[in-house]
Short mmCIF file of C-alpha atoms and ligand atoms in Angstrom, two decimals:
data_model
loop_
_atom_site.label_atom_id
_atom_site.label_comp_id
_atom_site.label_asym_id
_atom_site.label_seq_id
_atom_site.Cartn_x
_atom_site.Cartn_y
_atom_site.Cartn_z
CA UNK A 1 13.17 -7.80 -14.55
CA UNK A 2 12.39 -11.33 -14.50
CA UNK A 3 9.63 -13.56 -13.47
CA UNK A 4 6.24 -14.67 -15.11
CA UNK A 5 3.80 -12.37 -15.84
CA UNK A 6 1.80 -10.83 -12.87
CA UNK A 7 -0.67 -13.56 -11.64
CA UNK A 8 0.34 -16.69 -13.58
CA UNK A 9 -1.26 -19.17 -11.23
CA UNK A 10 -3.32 -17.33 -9.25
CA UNK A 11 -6.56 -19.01 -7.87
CA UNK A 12 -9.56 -18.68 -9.44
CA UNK A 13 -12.20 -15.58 -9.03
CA UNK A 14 -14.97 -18.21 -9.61
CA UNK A 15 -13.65 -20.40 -6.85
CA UNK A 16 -13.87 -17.00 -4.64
CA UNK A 17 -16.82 -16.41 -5.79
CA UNK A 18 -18.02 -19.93 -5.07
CA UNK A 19 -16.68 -19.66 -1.42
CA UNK A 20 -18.17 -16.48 -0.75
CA UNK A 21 -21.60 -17.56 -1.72
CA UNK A 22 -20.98 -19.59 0.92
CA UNK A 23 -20.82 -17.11 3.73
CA UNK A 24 -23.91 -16.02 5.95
CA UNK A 25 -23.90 -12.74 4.48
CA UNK A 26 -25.60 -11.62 8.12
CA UNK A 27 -22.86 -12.41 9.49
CA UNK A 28 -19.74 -11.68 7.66
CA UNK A 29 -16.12 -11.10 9.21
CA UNK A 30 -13.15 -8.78 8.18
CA UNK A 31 -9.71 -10.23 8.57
CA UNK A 32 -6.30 -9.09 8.43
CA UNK A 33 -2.97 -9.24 9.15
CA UNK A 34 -2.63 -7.09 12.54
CA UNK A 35 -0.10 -4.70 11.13
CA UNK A 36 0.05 -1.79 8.29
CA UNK A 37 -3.50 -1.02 7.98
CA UNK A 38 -4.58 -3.20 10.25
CA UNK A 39 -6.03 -0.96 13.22
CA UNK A 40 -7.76 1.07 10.67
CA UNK A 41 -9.42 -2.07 9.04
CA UNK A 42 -10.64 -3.53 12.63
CA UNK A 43 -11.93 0.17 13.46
CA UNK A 44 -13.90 0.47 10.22
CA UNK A 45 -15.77 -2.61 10.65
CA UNK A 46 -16.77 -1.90 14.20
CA UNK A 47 -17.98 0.80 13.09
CA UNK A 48 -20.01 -0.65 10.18
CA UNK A 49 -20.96 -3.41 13.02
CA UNK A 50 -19.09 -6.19 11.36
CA UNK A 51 -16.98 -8.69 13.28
CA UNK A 52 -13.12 -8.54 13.03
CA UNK A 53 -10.38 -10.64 13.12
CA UNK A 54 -6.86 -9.60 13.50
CA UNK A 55 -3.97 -12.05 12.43
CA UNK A 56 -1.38 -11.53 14.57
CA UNK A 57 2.30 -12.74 15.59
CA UNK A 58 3.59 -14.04 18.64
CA UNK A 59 4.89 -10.59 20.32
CA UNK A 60 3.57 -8.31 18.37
CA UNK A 61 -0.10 -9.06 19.48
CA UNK A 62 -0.90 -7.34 22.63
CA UNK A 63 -1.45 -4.03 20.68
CA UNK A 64 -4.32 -6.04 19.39
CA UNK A 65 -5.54 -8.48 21.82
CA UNK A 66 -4.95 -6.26 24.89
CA UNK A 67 -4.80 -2.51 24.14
CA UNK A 68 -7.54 -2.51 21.07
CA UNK A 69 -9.02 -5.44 22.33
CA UNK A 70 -12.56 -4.56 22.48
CA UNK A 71 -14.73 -4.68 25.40
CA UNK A 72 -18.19 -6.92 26.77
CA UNK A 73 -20.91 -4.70 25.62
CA UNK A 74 -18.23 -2.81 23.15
CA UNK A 75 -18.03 0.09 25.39
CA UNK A 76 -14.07 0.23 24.37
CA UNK A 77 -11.79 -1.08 21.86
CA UNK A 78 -12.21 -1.62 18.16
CA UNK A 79 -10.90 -5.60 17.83
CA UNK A 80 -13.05 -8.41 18.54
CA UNK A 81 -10.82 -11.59 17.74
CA UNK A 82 -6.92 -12.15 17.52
CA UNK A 83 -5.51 -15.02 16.09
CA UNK A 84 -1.58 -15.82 16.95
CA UNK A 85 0.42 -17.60 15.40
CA UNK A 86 4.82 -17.94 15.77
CA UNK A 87 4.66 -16.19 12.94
CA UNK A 88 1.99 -14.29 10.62
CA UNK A 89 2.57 -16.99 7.75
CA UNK A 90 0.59 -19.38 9.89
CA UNK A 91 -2.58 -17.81 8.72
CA UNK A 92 -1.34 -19.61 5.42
CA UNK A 93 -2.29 -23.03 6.58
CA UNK A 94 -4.83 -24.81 4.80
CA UNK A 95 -6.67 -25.31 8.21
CA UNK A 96 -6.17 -21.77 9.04
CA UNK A 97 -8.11 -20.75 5.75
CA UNK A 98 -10.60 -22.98 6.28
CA UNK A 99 -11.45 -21.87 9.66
CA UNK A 100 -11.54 -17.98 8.29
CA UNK A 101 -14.04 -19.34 5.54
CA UNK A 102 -16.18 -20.96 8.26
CA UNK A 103 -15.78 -17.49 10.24
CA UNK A 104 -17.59 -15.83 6.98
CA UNK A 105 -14.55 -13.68 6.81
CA UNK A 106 -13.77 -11.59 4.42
CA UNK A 107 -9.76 -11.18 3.59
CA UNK A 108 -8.30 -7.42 3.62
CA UNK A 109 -5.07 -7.74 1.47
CA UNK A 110 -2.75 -5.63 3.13
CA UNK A 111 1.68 -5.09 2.23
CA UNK A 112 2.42 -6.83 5.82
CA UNK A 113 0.22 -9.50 4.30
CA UNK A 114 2.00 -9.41 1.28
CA UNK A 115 5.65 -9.01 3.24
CA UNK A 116 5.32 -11.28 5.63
CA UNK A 117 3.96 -14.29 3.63
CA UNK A 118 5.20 -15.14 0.25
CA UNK A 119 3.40 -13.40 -2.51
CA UNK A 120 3.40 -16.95 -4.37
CA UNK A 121 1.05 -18.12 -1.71
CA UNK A 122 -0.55 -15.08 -1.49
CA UNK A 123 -1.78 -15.07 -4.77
CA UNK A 124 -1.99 -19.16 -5.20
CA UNK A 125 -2.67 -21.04 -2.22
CA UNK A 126 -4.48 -18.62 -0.15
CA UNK A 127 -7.98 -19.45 -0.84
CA UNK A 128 -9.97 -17.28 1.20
CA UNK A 129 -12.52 -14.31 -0.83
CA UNK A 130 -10.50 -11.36 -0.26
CA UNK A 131 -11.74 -7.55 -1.16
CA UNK A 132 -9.45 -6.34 -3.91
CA UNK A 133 -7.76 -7.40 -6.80
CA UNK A 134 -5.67 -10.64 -6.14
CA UNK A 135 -3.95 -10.25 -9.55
CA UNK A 136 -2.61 -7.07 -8.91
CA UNK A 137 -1.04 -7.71 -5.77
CA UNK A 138 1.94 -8.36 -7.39
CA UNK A 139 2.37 -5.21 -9.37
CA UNK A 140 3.92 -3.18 -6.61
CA UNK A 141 7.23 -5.22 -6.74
CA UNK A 142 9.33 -3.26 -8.74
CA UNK A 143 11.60 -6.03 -9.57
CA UNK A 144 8.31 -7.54 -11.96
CA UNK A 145 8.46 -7.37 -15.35
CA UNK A 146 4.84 -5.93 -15.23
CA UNK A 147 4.87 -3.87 -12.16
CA UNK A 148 3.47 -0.26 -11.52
CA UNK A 149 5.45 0.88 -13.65
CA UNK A 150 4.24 -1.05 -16.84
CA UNK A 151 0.99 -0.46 -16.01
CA UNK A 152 1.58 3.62 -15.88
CA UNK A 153 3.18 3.58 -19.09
CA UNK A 154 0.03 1.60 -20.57
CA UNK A 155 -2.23 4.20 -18.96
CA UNK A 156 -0.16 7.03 -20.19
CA UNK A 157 0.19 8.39 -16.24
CA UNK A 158 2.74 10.58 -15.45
CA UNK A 159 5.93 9.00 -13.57
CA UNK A 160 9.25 9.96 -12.85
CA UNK A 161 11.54 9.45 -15.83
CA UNK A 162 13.95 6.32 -15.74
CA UNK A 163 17.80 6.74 -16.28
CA UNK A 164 18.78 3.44 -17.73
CA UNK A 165 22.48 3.67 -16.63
CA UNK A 166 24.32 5.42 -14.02
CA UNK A 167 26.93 6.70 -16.60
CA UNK A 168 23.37 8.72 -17.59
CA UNK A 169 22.97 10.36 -14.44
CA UNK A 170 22.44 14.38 -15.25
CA UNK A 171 20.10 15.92 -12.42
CA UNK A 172 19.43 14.61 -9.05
CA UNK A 173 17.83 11.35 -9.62
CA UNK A 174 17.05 8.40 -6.54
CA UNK A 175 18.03 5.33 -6.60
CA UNK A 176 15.94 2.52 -5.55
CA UNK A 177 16.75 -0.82 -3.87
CA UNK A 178 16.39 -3.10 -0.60
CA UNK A 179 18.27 -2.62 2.41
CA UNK A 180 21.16 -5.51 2.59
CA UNK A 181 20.09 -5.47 6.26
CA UNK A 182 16.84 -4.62 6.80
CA UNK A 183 15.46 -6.73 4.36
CA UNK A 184 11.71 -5.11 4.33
CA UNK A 185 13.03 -1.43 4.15
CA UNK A 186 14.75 0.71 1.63
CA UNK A 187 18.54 1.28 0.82
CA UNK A 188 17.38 4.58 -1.23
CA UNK A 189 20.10 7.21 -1.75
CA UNK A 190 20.34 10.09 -4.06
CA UNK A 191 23.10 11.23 -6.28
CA UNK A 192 23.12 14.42 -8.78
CA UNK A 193 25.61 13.07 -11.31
CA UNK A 194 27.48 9.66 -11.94
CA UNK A 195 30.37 10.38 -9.65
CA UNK A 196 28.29 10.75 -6.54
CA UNK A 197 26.36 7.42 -7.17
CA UNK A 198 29.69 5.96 -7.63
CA UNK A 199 31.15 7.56 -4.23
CA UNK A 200 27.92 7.00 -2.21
CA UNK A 201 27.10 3.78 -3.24
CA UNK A 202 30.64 2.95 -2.33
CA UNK A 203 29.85 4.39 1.52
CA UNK A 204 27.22 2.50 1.47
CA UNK A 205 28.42 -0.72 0.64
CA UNK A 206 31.34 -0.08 3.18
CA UNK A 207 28.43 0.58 5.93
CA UNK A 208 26.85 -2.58 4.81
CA UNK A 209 23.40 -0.54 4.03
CA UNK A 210 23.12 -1.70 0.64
CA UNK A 211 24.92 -4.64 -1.42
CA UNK A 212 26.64 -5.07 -4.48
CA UNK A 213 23.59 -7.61 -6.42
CA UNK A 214 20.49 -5.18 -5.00
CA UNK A 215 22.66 -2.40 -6.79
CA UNK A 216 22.86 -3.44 -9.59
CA UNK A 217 19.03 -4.45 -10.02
CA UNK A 218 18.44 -1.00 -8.59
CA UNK A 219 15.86 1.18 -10.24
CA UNK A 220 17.39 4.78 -10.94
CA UNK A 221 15.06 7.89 -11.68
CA UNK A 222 14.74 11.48 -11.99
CA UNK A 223 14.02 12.92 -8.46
CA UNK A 224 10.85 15.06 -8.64
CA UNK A 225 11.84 18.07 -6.09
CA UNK A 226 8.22 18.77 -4.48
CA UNK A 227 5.84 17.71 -2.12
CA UNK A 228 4.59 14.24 -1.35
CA UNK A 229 1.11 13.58 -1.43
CA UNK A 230 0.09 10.12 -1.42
CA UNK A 231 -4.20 9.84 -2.52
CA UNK A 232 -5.77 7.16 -0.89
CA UNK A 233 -8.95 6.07 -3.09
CA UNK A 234 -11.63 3.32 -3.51
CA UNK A 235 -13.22 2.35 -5.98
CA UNK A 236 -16.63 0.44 -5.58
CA UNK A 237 -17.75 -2.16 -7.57
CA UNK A 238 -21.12 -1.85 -5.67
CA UNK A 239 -21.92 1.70 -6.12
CA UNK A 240 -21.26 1.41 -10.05
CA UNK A 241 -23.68 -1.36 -10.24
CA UNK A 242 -25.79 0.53 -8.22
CA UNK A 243 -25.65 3.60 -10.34
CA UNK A 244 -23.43 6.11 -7.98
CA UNK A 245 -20.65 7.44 -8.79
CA UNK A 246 -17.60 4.78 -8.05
CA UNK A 247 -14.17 6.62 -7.84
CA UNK A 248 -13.89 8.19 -4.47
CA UNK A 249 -11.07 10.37 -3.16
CA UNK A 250 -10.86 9.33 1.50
CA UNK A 251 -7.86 11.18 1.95
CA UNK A 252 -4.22 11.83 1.48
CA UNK A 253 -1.15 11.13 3.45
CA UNK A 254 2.25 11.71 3.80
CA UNK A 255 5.14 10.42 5.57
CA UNK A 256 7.53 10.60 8.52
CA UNK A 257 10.56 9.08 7.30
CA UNK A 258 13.63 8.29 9.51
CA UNK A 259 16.44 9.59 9.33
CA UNK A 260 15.82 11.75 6.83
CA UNK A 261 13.30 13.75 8.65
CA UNK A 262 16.11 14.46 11.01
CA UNK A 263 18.38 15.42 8.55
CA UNK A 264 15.67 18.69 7.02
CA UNK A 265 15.30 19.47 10.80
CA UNK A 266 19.54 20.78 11.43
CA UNK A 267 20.61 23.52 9.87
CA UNK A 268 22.85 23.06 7.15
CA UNK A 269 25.94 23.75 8.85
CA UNK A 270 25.50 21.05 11.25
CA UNK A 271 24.56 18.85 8.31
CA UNK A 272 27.73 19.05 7.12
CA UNK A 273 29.98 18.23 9.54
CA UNK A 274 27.99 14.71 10.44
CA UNK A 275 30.23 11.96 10.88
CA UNK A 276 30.21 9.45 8.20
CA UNK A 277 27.81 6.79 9.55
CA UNK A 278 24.83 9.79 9.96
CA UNK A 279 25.83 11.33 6.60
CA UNK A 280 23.70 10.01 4.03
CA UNK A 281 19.45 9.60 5.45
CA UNK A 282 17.93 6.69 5.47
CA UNK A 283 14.02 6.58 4.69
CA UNK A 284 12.50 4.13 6.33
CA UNK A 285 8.59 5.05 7.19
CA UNK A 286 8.39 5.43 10.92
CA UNK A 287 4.56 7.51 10.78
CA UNK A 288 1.91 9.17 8.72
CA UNK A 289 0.28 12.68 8.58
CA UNK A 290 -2.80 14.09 6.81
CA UNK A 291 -2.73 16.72 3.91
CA UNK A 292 -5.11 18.35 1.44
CA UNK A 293 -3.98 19.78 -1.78
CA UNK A 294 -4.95 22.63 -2.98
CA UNK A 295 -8.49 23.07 -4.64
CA UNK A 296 -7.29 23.32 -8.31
CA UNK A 297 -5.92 20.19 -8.18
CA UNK A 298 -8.55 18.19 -7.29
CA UNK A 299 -9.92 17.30 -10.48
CA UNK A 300 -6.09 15.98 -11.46
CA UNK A 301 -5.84 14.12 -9.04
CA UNK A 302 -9.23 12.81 -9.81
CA UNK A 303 -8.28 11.98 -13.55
CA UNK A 304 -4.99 10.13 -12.43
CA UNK A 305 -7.58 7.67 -10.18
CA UNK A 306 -9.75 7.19 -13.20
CA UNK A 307 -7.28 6.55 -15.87
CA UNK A 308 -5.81 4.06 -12.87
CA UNK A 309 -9.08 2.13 -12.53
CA UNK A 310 -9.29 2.22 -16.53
CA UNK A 311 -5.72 0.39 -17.01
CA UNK A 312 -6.37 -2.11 -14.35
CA UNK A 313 -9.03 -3.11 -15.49
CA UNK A 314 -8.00 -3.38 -19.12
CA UNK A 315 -4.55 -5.07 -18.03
CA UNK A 316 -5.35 -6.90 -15.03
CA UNK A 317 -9.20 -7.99 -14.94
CA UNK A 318 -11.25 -7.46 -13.27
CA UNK A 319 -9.43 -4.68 -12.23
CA UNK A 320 -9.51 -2.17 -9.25
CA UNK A 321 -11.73 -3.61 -6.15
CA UNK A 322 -11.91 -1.77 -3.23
CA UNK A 323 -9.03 0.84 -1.86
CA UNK A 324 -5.73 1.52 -4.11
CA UNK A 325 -3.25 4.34 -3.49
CA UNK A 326 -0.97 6.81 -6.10
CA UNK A 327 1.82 7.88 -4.20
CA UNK A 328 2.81 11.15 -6.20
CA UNK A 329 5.31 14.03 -5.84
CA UNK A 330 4.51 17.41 -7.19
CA UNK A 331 6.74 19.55 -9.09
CA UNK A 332 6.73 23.21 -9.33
CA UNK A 333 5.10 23.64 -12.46
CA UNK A 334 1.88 21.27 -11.12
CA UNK A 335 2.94 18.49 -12.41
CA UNK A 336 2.52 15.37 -10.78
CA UNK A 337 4.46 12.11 -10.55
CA UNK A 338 3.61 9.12 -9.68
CA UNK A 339 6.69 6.88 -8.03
CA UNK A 340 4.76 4.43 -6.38
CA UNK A 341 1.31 2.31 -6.42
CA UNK A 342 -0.35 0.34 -4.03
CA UNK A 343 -3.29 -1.64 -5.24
CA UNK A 344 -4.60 -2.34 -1.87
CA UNK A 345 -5.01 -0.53 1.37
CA UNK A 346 -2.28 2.40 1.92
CA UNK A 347 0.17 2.30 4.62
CA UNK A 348 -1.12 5.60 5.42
CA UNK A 349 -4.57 5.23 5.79
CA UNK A 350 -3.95 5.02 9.49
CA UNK A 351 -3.89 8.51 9.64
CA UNK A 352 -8.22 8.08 9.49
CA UNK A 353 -8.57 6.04 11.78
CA UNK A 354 -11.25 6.85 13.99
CA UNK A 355 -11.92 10.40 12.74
CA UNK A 356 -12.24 9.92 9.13
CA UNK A 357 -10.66 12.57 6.75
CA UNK A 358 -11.50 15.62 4.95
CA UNK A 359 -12.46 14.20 1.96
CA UNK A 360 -14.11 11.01 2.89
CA UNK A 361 -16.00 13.01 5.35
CA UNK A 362 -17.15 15.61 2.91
CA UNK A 363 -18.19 13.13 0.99
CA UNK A 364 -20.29 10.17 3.06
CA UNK A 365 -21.22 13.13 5.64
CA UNK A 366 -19.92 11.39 8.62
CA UNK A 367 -16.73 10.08 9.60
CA UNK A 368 -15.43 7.97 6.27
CA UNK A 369 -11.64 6.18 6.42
CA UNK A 370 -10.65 3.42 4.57
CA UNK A 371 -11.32 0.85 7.04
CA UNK A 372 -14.62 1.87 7.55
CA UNK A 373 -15.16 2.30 3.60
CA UNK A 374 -13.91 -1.15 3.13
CA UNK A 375 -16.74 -2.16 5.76
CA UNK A 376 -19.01 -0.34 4.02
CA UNK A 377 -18.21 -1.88 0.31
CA UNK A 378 -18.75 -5.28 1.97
CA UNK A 379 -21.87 -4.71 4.22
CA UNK A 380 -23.72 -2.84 0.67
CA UNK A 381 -22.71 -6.08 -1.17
CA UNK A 382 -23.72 -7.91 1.65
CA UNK A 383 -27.41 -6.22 1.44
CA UNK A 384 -27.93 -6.39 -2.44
CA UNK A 385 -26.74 -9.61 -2.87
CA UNK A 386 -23.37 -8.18 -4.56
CA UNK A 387 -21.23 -10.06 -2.39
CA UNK A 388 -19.50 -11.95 -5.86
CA UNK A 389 -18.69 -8.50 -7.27
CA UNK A 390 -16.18 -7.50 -4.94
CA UNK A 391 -14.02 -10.56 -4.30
CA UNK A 392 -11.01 -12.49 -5.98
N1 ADP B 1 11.12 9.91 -8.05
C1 ADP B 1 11.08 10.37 -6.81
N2 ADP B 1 11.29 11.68 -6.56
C2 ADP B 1 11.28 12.15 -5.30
N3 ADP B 1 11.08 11.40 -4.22
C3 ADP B 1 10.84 10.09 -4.40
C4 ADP B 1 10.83 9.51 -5.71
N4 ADP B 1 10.58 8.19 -5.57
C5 ADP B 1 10.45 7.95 -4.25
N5 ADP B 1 10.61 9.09 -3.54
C6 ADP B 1 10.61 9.22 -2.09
O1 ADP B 1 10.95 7.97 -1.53
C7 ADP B 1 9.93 7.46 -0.69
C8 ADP B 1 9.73 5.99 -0.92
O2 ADP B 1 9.54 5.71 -2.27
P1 ADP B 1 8.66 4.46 -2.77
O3 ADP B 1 8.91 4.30 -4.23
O4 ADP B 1 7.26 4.67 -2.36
O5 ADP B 1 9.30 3.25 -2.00
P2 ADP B 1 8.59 2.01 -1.26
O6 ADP B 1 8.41 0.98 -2.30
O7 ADP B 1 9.54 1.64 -0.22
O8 ADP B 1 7.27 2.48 -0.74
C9 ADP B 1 8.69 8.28 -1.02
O9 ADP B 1 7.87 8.44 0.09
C10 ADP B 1 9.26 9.58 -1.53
O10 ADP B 1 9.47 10.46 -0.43
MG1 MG B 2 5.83 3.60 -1.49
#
């Protein structure tokens, strides 16, 4: 827990707003970093007939600028430009933003953006108008002083409880740190009492999964033994100035996680006589897949956006813009638990693309996922002269 509070330095709104006022708003842009969310973002604004441009990195950009790539006349393909670059932190050059400003783009924070590039610059040097809360960006490091979980506590949202100490360890509880190898992906393990995180930690030292310093920063909690259910959402600026209702619920995802996803598919026997390397799962996200919760629990899941929105924008103005996701695991009393936030674009929004979902469907009656919802937010600005209300 160290560091400045979230979003010491960050640049201006007003400057954002100054630069956007500066965009043809007939012919605005959405940009991104070509990974994450970023097919779903390119999609969505094809579909909303706005241009796209996907910031990509050397050898990782043919998914973009050949298989996606879209098509003379549009008849295939969902991505109209792709900008490479060695790496994806080029974008960050001064040059680079100002040729995204003259594109009229509009910025699509997304966590590759916010992995790949330093969060630092992210939040203080980038300055291109981005959709979403630039402040807030921060908040889903968990090493922050005010991350998610500050801001749950000041909302009153339910999360899983936090065991100080591992000497406190008395039901199965996760613990939560950064691969020593993989440095983007999790060194999770789970332990039911202080002698297993002693004896697995150990293993995983010896396998050189995890490291001595990330342990010791780790974040231990109660594991919640239910279903995952992560609630993609946006809220709109635009429709609350417009009168409509703003909270929206697109969809829900879940995720494949390797190997632990392999592990719940052997039977138990089997499980037990792994070798020592395969023993303990690893769960690093390798897909997504769609859910729907049951009926009575819509109007939870509801409340736990609002009070969100209401915290964010009391802690963090101006708060929510755009799409933010609770990532939530459901006991078997109903309860819910919120382990995770993302105040930006899901990783799992991906599993829209194209089709929409239930939800977002139901409710713009035609196909409605994220991307195409963050389109949306920025061609309504666009058209009633909003387009200062929905960027930082
Ligand atoms: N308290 C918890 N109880 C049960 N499962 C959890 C808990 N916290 C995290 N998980 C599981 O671990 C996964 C990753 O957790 P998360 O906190 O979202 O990490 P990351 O920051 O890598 O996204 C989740 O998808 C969920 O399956
Ligand atoms: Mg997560």
């Amino acid at each position: 827990m160290t560091g400045p509070p979230l979003g010491a330095d960050v640049i201006s709104r007003k400057a954002m707003q100054e630069a956007v006022s500066e965009y043809d708003p007939k012919d605005l842009a959405l940009a991104c970093v070509a990974s994450h969310s970023g097919l779903d973002v390119y999609d969505g604004a094809t579909d909303e007939g706005m241009r796209n441009i996907a910031v990509a990195q050397e050898g990782r950009h043919e998914v973009y600028s050949r298989y996606f790539r879209k098509t003379a006349g549009g008849a295939r393909g969902c991505v109209d430009d792709v900008w490479t670059y060695p790496r994806y932190d080029g974008i960050m050059a001064p040059d680079q933003q100002k040729r995204l400003r003259d594109e009229s783009a509009v910025w699509v924070p997304n966590r590759a953006w916010t992995s790949y590039c330093s969060i630092d610059a992210c939040e203080d040097d980038f300055a291109v108008p981005m959709i979403g809360s630039r402040n807030l960006l921060r908040s889903e490091e968990r090493e922050e002083q005010q991350d998610y979980y500050w801001l749950l506590e000041k909302a009153g949202m339910p999360f899983p409880r936090k065991i100080d100490h591992y000497d406190d360890i008395d039901q199965l509880a996760i613990v939560k740190l950064h691969h020593s190898q993989k440095p983007l992906e999790r060194g999770f393990f789970t332990c039911a009492s202080t002698e297993e995180f002693h004896e697995k930690a150990q293993k995983l030292i010896a396998q050189g999964v995890i490291d001595e310093p990330a342990l010791e920063a780790a974040r231990i909690e109660e594991y919640v033994v239910g279903p995952v259910f992560n609630f993609n959402f946006f809220y709109s600026p635009v429709s609350k100035k417009l009168g409509e209702e703003p909270l929206e619920l697109l969809g829900i995802d879940w995720r494949f996680e390797s190997s632990l996803d392999g592990h719940v598919r052997i039977p138990a026997p089997q499980q037990m006589t792994l070798p020592e390397h395969q023993m303990i799962p690893e769960m690093t996200v390798v897909g997504h897949n769609t859910a729907t919760v049951r009926e009575s629990l819509l109007g939870k899941v509801f409340k736990l956006g609002e009070q969100w929105v209401e915290a964010a924008a009391e802690h963090y103005s101006p708060g929510i813009i755009g799409p933010f996701c609770l990532q939530t695991c459901v006991d078997k009393d109903m309860n819910f638990f919120i382990y995770d936030v993302a105040p930006r674009i899901g990783g799992g929004t991906n599993v829209h693309v194209g089709m929409g979902h239930p939800y977002g469907n139901a409710l713009w009656r035609e196909p409605m996922s994220t991307g195409r919802r963050v389109a949306r937010e920025v061609r309504m600005a666009a058209e009633h002269d909003m387009m200062t209300e929905i960027v930082t």
